[in-house]
PDB file of C-alpha atoms in Angstrom:
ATOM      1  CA  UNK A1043      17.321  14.160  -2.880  1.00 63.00           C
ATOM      2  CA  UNK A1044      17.879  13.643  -6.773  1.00 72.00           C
ATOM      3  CA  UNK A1045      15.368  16.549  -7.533  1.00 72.00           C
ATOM      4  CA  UNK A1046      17.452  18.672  -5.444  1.00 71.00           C
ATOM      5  CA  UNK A1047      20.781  17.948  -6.891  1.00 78.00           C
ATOM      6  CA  UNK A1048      18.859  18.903 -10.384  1.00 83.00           C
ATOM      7  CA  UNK A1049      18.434  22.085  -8.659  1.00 83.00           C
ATOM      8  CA  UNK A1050      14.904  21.780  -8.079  1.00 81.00           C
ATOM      9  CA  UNK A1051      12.922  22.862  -5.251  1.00 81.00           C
ATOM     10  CA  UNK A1052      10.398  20.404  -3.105  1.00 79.00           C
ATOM     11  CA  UNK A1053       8.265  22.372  -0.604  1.00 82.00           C
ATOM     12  CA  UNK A1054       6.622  19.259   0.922  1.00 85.00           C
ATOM     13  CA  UNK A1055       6.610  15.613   0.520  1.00 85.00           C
ATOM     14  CA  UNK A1056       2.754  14.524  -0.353  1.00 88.00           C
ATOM     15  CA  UNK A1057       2.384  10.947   0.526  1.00 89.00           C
ATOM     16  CA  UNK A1058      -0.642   8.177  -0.110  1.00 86.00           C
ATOM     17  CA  UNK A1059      -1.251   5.706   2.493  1.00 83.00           C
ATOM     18  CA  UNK A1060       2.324   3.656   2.759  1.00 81.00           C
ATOM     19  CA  UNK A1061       4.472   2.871   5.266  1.00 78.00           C
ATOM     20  CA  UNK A1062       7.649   4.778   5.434  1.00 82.00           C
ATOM     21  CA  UNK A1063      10.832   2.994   4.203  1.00 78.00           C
ATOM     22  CA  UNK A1064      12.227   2.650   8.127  1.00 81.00           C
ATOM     23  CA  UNK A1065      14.304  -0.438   9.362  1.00 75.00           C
ATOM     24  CA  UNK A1066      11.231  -0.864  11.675  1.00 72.00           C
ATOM     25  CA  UNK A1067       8.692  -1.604   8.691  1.00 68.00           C
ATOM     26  CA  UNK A1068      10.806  -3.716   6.533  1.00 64.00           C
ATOM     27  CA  UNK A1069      10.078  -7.058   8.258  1.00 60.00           C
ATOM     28  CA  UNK A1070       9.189  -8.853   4.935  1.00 56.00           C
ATOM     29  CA  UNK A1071      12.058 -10.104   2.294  1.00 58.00           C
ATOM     30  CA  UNK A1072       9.799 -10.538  -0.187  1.00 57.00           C
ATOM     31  CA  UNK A1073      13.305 -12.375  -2.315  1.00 51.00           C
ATOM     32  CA  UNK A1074      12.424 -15.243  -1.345  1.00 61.00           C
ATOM     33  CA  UNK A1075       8.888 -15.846  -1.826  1.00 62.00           C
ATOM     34  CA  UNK A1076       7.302 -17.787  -4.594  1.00 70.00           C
ATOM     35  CA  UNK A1077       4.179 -16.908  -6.221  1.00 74.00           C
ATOM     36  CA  UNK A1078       2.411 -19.040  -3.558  1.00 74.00           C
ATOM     37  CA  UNK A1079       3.823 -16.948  -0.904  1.00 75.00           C
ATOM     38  CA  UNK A1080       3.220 -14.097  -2.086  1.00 77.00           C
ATOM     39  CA  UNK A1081      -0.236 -14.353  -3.003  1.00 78.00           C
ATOM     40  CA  UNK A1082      -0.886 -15.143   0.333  1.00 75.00           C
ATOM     41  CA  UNK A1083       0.767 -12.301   1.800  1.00 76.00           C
ATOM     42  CA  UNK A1084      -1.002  -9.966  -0.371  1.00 79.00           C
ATOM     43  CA  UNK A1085      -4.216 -11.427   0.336  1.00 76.00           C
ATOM     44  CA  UNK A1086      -3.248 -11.121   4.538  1.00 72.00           C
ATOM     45  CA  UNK A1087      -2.295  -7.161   3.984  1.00 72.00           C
ATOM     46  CA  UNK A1088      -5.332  -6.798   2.283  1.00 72.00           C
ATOM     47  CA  UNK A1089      -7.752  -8.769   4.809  1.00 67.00           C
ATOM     48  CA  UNK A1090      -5.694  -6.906   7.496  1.00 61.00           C
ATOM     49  CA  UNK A1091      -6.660  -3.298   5.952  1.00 55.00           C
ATOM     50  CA  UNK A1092      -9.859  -4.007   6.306  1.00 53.00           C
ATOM     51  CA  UNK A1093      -9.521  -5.601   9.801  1.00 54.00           C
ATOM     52  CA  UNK A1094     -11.264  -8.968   8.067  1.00 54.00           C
ATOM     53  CA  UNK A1095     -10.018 -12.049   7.869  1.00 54.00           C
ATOM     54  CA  UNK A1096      -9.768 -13.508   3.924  1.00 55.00           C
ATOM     55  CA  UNK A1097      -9.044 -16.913   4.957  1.00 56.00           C
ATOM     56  CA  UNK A1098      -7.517 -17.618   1.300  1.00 53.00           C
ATOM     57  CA  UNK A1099      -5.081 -20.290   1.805  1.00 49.00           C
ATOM     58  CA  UNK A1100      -5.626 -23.394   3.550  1.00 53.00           C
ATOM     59  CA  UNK A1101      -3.346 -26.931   3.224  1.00 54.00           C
ATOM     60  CA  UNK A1102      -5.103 -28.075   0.505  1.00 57.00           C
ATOM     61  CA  UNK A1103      -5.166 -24.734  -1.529  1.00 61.00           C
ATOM     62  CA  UNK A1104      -1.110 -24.898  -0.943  1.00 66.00           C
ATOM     63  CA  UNK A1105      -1.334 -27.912  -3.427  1.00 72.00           C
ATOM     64  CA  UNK A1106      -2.592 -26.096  -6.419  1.00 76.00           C
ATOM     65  CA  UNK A1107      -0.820 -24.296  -8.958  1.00 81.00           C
ATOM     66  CA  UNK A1108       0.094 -20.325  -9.184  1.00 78.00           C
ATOM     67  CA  UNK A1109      -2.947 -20.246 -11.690  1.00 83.00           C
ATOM     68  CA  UNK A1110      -5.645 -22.069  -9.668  1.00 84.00           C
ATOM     69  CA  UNK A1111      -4.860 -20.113  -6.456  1.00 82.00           C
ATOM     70  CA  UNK A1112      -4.955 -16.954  -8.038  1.00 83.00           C
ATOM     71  CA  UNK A1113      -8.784 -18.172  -9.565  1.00 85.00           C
ATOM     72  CA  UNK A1114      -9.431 -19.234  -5.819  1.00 83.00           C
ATOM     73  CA  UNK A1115      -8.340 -15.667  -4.703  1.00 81.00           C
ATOM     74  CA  UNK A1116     -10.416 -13.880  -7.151  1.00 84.00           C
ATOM     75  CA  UNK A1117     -13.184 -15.537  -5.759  1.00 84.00           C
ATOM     76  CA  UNK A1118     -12.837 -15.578  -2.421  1.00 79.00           C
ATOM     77  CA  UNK A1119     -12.171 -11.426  -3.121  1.00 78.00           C
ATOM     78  CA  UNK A1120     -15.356 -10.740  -4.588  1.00 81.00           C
ATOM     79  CA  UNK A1121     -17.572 -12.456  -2.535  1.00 79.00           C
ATOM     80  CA  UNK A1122     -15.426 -10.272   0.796  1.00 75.00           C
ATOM     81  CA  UNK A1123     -16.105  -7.128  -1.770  1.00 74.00           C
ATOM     82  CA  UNK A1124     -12.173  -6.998  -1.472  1.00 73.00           C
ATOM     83  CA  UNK A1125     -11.917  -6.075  -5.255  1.00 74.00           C
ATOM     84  CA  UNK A1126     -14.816  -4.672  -8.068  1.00 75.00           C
ATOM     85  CA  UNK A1127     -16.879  -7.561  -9.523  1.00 80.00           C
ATOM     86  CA  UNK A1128     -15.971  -7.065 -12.992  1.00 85.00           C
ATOM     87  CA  UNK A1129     -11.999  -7.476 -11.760  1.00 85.00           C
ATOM     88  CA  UNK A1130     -10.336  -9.997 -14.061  1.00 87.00           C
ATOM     89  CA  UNK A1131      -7.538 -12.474 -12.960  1.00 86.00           C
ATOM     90  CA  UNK A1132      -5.005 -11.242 -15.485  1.00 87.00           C
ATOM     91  CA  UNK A1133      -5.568  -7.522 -13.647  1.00 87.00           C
ATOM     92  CA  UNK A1134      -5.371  -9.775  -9.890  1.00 84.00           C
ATOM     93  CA  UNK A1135      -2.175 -10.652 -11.215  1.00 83.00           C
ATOM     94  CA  UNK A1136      -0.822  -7.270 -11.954  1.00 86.00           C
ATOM     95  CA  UNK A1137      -2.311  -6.033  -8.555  1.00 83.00           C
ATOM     96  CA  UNK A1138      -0.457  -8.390  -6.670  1.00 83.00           C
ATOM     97  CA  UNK A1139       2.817  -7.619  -9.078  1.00 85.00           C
ATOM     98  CA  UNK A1140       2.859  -4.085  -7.816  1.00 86.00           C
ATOM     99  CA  UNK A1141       2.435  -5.442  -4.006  1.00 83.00           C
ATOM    100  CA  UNK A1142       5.498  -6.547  -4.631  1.00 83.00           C
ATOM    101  CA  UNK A1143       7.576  -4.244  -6.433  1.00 85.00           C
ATOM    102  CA  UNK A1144       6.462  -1.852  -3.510  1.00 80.00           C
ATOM    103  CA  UNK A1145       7.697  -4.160  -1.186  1.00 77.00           C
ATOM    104  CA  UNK A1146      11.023  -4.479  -2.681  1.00 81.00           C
ATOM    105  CA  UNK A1147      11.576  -0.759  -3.311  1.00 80.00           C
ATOM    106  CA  UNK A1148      11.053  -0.514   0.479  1.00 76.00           C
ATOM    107  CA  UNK A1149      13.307  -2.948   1.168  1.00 77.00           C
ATOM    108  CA  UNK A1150      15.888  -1.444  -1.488  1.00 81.00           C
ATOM    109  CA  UNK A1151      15.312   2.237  -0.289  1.00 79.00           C
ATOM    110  CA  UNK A1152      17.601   4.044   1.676  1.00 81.00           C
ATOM    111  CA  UNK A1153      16.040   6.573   3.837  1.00 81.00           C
ATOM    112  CA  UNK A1154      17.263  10.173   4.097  1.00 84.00           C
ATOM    113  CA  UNK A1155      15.638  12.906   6.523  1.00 88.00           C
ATOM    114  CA  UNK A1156      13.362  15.339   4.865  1.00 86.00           C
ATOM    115  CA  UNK A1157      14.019  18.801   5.703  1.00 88.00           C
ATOM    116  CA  UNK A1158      10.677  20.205   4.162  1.00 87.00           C
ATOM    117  CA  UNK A1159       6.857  19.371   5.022  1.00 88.00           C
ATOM    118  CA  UNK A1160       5.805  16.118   5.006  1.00 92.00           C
ATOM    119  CA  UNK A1161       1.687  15.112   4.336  1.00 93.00           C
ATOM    120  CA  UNK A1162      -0.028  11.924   4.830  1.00 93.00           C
ATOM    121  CA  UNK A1163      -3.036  11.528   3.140  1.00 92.00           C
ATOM    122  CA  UNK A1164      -4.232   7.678   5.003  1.00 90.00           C
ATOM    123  CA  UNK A1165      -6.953   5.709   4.839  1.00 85.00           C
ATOM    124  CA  UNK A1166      -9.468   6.558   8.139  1.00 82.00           C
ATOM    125  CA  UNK A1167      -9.775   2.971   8.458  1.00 73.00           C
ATOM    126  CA  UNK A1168      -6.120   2.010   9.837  1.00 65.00           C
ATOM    127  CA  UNK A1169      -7.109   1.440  12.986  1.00 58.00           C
ATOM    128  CA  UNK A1170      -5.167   1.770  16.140  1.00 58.00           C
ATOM    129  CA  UNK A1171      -1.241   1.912  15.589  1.00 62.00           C
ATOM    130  CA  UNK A1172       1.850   2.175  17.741  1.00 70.00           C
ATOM    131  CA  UNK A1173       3.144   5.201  14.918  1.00 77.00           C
ATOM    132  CA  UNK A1174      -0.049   7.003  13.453  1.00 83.00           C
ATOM    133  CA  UNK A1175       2.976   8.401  10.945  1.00 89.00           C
ATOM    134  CA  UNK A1176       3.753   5.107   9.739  1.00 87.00           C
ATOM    135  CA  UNK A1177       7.593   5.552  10.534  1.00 88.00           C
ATOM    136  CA  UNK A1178       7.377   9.203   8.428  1.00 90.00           C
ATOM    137  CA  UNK A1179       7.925  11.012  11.322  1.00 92.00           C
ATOM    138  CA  UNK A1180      11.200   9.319  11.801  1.00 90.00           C
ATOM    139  CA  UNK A1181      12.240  10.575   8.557  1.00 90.00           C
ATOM    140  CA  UNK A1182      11.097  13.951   9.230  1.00 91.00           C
ATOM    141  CA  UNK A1183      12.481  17.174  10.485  1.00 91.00           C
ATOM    142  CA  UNK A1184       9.262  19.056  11.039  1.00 93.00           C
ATOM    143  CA  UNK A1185       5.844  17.156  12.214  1.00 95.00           C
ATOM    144  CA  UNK A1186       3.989  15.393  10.287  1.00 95.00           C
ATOM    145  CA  UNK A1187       0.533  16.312   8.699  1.00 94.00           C
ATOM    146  CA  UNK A1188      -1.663  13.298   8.805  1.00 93.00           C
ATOM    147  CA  UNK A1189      -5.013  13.932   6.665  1.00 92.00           C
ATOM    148  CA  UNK A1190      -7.473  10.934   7.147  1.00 91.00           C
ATOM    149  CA  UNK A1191      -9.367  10.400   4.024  1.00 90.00           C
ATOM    150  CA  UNK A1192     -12.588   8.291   4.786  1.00 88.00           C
ATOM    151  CA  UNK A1193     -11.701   4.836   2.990  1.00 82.00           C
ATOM    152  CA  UNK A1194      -9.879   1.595   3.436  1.00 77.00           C
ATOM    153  CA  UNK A1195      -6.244   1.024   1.985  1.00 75.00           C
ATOM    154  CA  UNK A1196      -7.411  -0.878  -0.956  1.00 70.00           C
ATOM    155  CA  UNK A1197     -10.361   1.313  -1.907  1.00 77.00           C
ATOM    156  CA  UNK A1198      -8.884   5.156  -1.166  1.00 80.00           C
ATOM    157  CA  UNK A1199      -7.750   5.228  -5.310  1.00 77.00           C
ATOM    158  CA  UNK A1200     -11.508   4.393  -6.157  1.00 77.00           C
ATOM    159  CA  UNK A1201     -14.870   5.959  -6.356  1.00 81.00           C
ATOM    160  CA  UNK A1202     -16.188   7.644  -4.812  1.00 87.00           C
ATOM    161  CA  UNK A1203     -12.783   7.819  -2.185  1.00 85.00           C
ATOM    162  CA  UNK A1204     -10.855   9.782  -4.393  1.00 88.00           C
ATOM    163  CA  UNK A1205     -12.896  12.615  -5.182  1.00 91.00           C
ATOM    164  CA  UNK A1206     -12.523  13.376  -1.510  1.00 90.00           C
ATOM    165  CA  UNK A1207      -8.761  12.803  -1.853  1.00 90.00           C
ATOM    166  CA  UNK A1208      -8.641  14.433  -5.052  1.00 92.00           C
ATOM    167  CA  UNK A1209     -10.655  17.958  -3.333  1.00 92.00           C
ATOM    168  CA  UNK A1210      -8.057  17.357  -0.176  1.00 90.00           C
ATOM    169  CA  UNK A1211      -5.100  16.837  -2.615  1.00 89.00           C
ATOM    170  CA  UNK A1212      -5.806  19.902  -4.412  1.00 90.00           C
ATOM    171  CA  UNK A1213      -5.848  22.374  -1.219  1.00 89.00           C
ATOM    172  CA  UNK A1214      -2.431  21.355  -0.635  1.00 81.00           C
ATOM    173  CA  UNK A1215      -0.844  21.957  -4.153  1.00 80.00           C
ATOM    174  CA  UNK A1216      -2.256  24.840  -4.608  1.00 67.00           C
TER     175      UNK A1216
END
């Protein structure tokens, strides 16, 4: 909506893998978690991506500081091939901070319709849904255009994922 006050034209809306900002996927107020929290929710969403579970956090873990679970997470990741091997904590951390800053801008978004195209570019490994659309469709006036790209949530930014999304990508700017 800004870009089109600015006078700018949008011919479609190109999308990566998230959940549209819809009353139906904000179930999470992310405000009130602690670090704890939401290191645990971040490891859940990722198990869940890949239909796994990452059994990260158990009583006992729930006793240790911010800086111990995160070293128990890193682990646990690796050995689940969650993250790359050579992954650090300090990058862990910032992973997880952007988890939830994209939380909270969902949660702090509000949706408008989208008169133009919308595409989807999702990971093929979602799974079976209720919306395939991920609540886009409800913020769409024309169908839309779900292309499956042939990775997992987590891994669809990486090689060798996004040369595939990169070639895909690239048919639909140009």
């Amino acid at each position: 909506k800004k870009l089109h006050k600015q006078g700018h034209k949008v011919k479609r809306l190109v999308l990566l893998d998230s959940l549209a900002p819809v009353e139906s996927n904000k179930t999470t107020d992310i405000y009130e978690y602690d670090d704890s929290k939401l290191l645990a929710n971040f490891a859940e969403d990722m198990a869940g991506s890949r239909e796994n579970n990452l059994s990260v956090f158990d009583d006992k873990l729930q006793q240790l500081d911010i800086d111990e679970q995160l070293n128990h997470f890193l682990e646990q990741a690796k050995i689940a091939n969650f993250v790359p091997p050579d992954i650090g904590k300090q990058q862990l951390h910032y992973l997880v901070q952007v988890f939830k800053s994209n939380i909270q801008a969902m949660l702090n978004y509000v949706p408008q319709v989208y008169p133009n195209r919308i595409i989807l570019f999702q990971a093929s490994n979602i799974g079976e849904l209720n919306n395939p659309t991920l609540g886009w469709d409800e913020l769409s006036s024309k169908p839309v255009e779900i292309i499956y790209i042939p990775s997992e949530h987590y891994t669809m930014l990486s090689l060798p994922h996004v040369q595939l999304l990169k070639e895909q990508l690239k048919l639909y700017l140009d």
